[in-house]
C-alpha positions as MATLAB code, in Angstrom:
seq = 'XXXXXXXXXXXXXXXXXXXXXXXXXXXXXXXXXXXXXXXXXXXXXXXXXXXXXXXXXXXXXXXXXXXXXXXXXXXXXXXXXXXXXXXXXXXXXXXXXXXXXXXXXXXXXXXXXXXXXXXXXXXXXXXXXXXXXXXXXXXXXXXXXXXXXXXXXXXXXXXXXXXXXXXXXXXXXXXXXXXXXXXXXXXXXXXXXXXXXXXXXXXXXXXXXXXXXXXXXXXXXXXXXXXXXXXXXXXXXXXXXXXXXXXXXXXXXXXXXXXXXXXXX';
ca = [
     -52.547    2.898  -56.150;
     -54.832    0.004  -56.308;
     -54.273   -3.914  -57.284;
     -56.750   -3.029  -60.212;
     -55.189    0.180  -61.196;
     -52.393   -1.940  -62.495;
     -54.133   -4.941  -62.940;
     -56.497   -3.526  -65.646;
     -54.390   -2.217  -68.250;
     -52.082   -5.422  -68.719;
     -56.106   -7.364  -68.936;
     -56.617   -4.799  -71.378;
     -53.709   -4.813  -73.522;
     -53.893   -8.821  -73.526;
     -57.198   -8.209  -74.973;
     -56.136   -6.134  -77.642;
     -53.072   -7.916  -78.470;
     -55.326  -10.575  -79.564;
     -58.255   -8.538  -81.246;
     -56.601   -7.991  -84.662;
     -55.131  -10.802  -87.361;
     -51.570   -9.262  -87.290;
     -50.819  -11.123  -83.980;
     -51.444  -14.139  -85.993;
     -49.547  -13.708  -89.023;
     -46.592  -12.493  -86.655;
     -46.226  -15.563  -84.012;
     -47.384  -18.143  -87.297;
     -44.210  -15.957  -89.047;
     -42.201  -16.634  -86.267;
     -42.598  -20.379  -86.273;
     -41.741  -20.606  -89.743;
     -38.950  -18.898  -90.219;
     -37.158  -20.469  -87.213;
     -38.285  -23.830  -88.486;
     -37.303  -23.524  -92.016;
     -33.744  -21.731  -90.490;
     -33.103  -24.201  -88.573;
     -33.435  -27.179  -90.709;
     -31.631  -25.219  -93.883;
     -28.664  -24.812  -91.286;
     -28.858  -28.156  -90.255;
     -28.708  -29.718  -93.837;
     -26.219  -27.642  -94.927;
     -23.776  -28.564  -91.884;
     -24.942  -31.824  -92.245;
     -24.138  -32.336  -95.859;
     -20.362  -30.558  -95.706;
     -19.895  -32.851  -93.001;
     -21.130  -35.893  -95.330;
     -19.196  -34.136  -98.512;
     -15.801  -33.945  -96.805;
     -15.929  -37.787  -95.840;
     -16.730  -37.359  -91.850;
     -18.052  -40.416  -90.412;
     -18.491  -39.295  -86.589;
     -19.797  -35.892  -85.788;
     -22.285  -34.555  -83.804;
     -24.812  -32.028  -84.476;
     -27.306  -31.104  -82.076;
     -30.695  -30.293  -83.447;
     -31.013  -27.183  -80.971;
     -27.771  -25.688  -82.425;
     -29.096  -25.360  -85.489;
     -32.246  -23.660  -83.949;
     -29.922  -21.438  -82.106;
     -28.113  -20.313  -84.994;
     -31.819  -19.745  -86.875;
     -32.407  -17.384  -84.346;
     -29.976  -14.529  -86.397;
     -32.856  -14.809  -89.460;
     -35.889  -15.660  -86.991;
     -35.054  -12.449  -84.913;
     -36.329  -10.194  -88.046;
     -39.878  -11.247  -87.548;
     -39.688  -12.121  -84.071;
     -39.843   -7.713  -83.252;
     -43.007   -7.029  -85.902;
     -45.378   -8.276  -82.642;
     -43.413   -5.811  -79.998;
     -43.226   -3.331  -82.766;
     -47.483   -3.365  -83.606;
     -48.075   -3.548  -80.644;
     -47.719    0.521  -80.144;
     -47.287    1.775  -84.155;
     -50.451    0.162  -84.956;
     -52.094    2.135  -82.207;
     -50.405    5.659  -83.920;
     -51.731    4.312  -87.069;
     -55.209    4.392  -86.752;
     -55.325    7.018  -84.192;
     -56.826    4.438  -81.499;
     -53.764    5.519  -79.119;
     -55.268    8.788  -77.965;
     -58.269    6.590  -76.243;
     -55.467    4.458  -75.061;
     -53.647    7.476  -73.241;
     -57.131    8.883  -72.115;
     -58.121    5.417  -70.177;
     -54.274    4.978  -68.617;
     -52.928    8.578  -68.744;
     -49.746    7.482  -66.585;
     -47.771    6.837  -69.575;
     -45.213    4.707  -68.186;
     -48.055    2.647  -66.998;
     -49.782    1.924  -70.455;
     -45.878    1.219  -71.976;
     -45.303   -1.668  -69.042;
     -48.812   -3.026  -69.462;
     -47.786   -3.609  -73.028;
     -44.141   -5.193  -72.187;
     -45.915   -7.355  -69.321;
     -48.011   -8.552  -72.487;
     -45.613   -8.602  -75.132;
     -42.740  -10.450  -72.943;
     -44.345  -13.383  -71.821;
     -46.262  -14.070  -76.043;
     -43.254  -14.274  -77.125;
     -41.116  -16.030  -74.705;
     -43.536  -18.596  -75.101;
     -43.411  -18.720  -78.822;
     -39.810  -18.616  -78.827;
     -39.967  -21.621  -76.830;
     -42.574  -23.427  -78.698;
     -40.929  -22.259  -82.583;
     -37.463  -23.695  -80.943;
     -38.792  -26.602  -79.956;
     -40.783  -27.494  -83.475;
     -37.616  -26.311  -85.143;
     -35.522  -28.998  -82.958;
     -38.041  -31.845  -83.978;
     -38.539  -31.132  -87.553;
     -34.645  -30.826  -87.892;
     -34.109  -34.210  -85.717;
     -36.598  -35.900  -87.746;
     -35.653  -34.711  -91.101;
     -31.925  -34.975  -90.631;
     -30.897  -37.646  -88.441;
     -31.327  -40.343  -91.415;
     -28.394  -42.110  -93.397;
     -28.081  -39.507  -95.928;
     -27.434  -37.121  -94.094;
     -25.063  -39.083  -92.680;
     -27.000  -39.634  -88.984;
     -24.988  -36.638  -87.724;
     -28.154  -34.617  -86.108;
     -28.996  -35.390  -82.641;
     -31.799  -34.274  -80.090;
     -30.866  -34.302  -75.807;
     -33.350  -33.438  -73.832;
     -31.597  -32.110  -71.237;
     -29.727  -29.671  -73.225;
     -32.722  -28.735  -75.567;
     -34.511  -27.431  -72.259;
     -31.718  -24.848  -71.808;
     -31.490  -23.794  -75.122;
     -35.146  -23.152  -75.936;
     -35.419  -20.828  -72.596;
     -32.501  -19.232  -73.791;
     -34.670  -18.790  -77.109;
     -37.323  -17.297  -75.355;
     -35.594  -15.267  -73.073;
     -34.155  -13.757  -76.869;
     -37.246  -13.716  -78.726;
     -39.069  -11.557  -75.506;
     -35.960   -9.397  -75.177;
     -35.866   -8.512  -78.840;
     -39.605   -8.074  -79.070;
     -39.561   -5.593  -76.074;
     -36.369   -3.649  -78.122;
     -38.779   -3.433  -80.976;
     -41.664   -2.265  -78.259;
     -39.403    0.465  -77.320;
     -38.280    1.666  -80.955;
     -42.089    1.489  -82.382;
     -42.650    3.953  -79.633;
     -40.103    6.346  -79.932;
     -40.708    6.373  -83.643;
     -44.661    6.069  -83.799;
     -44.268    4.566  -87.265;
     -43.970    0.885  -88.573;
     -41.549    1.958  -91.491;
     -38.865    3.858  -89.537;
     -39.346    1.154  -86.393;
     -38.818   -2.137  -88.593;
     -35.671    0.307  -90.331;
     -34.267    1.105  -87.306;
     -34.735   -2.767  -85.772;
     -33.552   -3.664  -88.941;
     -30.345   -2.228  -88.972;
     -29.680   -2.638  -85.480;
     -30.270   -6.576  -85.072;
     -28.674   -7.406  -88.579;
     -27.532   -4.668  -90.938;
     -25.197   -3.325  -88.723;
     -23.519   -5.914  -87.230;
     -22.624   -6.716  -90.647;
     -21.201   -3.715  -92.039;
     -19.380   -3.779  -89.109;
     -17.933   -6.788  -89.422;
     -16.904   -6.276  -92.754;
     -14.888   -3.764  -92.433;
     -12.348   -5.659  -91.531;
     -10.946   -3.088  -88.612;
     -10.338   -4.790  -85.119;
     -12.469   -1.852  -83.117;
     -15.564   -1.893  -85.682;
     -15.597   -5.793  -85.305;
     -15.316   -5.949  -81.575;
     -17.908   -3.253  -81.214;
     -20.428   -5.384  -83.496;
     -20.580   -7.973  -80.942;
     -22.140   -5.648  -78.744;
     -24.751   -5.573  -80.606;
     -28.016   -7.252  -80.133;
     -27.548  -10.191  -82.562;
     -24.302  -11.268  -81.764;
     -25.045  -10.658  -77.972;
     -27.589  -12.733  -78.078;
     -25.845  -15.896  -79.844;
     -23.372  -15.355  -77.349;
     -25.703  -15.653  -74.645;
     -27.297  -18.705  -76.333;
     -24.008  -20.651  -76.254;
     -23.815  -20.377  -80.199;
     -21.170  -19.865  -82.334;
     -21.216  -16.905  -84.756;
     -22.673  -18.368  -88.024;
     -21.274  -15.425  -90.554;
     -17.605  -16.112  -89.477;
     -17.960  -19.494  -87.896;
     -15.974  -18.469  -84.967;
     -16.757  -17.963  -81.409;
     -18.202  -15.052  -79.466;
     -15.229  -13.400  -77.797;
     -16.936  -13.488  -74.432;
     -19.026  -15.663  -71.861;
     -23.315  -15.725  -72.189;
     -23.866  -13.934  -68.909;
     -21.972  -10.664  -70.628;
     -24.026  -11.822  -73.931;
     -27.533  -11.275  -71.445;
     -26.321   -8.325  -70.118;
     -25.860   -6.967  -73.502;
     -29.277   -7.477  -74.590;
     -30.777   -6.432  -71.463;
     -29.180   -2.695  -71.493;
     -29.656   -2.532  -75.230;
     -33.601   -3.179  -74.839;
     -33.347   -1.214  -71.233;
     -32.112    1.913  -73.452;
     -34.923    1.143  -76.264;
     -37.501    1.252  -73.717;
     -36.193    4.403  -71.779;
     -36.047    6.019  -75.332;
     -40.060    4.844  -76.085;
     -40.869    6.411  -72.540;
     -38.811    9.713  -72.793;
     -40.675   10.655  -75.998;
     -44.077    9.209  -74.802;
     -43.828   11.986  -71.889;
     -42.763   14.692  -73.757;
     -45.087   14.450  -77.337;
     -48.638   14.245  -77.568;
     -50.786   11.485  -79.076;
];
């Protein structure tokens, strides 16, 4: 095995990935939804603070980007996720397979594509998100609360990105399994945010502790955030947060690959 053998089909994916309007809409979707989160959840914090007659708090802007992350997450998968169903759509796959018939090949040149898109747009929708929330809410009326430290913005925004490419790769994994857009976006659907929910609301000690295994709260834990539907804390540290999401997109992967071997285009 050559350095071009591998080289080739990540140049070739990258080309692909941005060939078609889609990749657009889904990195310009990603920026606004984090950046409209994040400065919703910033006013409204802002303005209880402001309502109940606090006249020293601080709110740091990236906290609020943090915590936009559990509504962001929903469009952050749709690139990981086209990335493969689109292929299955219009049939384009089968030349796909025929140029790189190692399948596990043609699956890691799209995660070595994937990953690093949308670490970098994590990065960049976190850091607009920080800015436009600083900006909009650090003024009297909102009572001057919102603050913006560089040092700890740097952190959080790689912690963002290391989340959004995480998440997209899940999604990379499901699509391929599935081979469909519909039952991919279901399935990511339910696993980043309807399930942790129902979870949760059942009330029962074992349901609730096993939701915070699950990718969304796993990742707020890993990004140092409190959980935003209970306003408590994740019940353990952010290095058992990352290890979370890495096994949980580990097994989506593993479960793209297994079916890519065994079924035909």
């Amino acid at each position: 095995m050559n350095l071009t053998s591998v080289t080739w089909p990540v140049a070739a994916e990258w080309t692909k990935l941005w060939s078609v309007r889609s990749t657009f809409w889904c990195l310009t979707g990603t920026v606004a939804v984090t950046v409209l989160s994040a400065v919703a959840l910033g006013g409204s914090r802002a303005t209880d603070l402001v309502r109940d007659g606090v006249t020293a708090a601080r709110l740091p802007a990236t906290e609020s980007v943090v915590s936009a992350s559990t509504f962001a997450q929903l469009v952050m998968v749709t690139l990981g996720m086209l990335a493969i169903t689109s292929e299955y759509a219009t049939g384009s796959i089968r030349g796909t397979l025929q140029a790189v018939p190692i399948r596990g090949r043609m699956l890691a040149a799209k995660a070595l594509v994937v990953a690093p898109v949308m670490f970098a747009t994590g990065v960049l929708a976190g850091g607009l998100a920080a800015v436009a929330t600083y900006l909009l809410l650090s003024v009297p009326v909102f009572g001057g609360f919102v603050t913006l430290d560089a040092g700890e913005a740097v952190v959080d925004l790689l912690r963002l990105g290391v989340f959004a490419a995480l998440v997209s790769l899940m999604a990379l994994g499901v699509g391929t399994a599935l081979r469909g857009a519909a039952g991919a976006l279901t399935v990511m659907f339910m696993l980043l945010f309807g399930l942790p929910l129902v979870l949760l609301m059942t009330g029962s000690q074992v349901a609730v502790e096993a939701s915070m295994r699950l990718p969304m709260f796993a990742g707020l834990a890993f990004m140092e955030s409190a959980d935003n539907l209970t306003g408590g804390p994740i019940p353990y540290p952010p290095g058992e947060g990352l290890a979370w999401l890495l096994g949980w997109t580990a097994a989506a992967l593993a479960a793209g690959h297994a079916v890519l071997r065994r079924r035909d285009a």
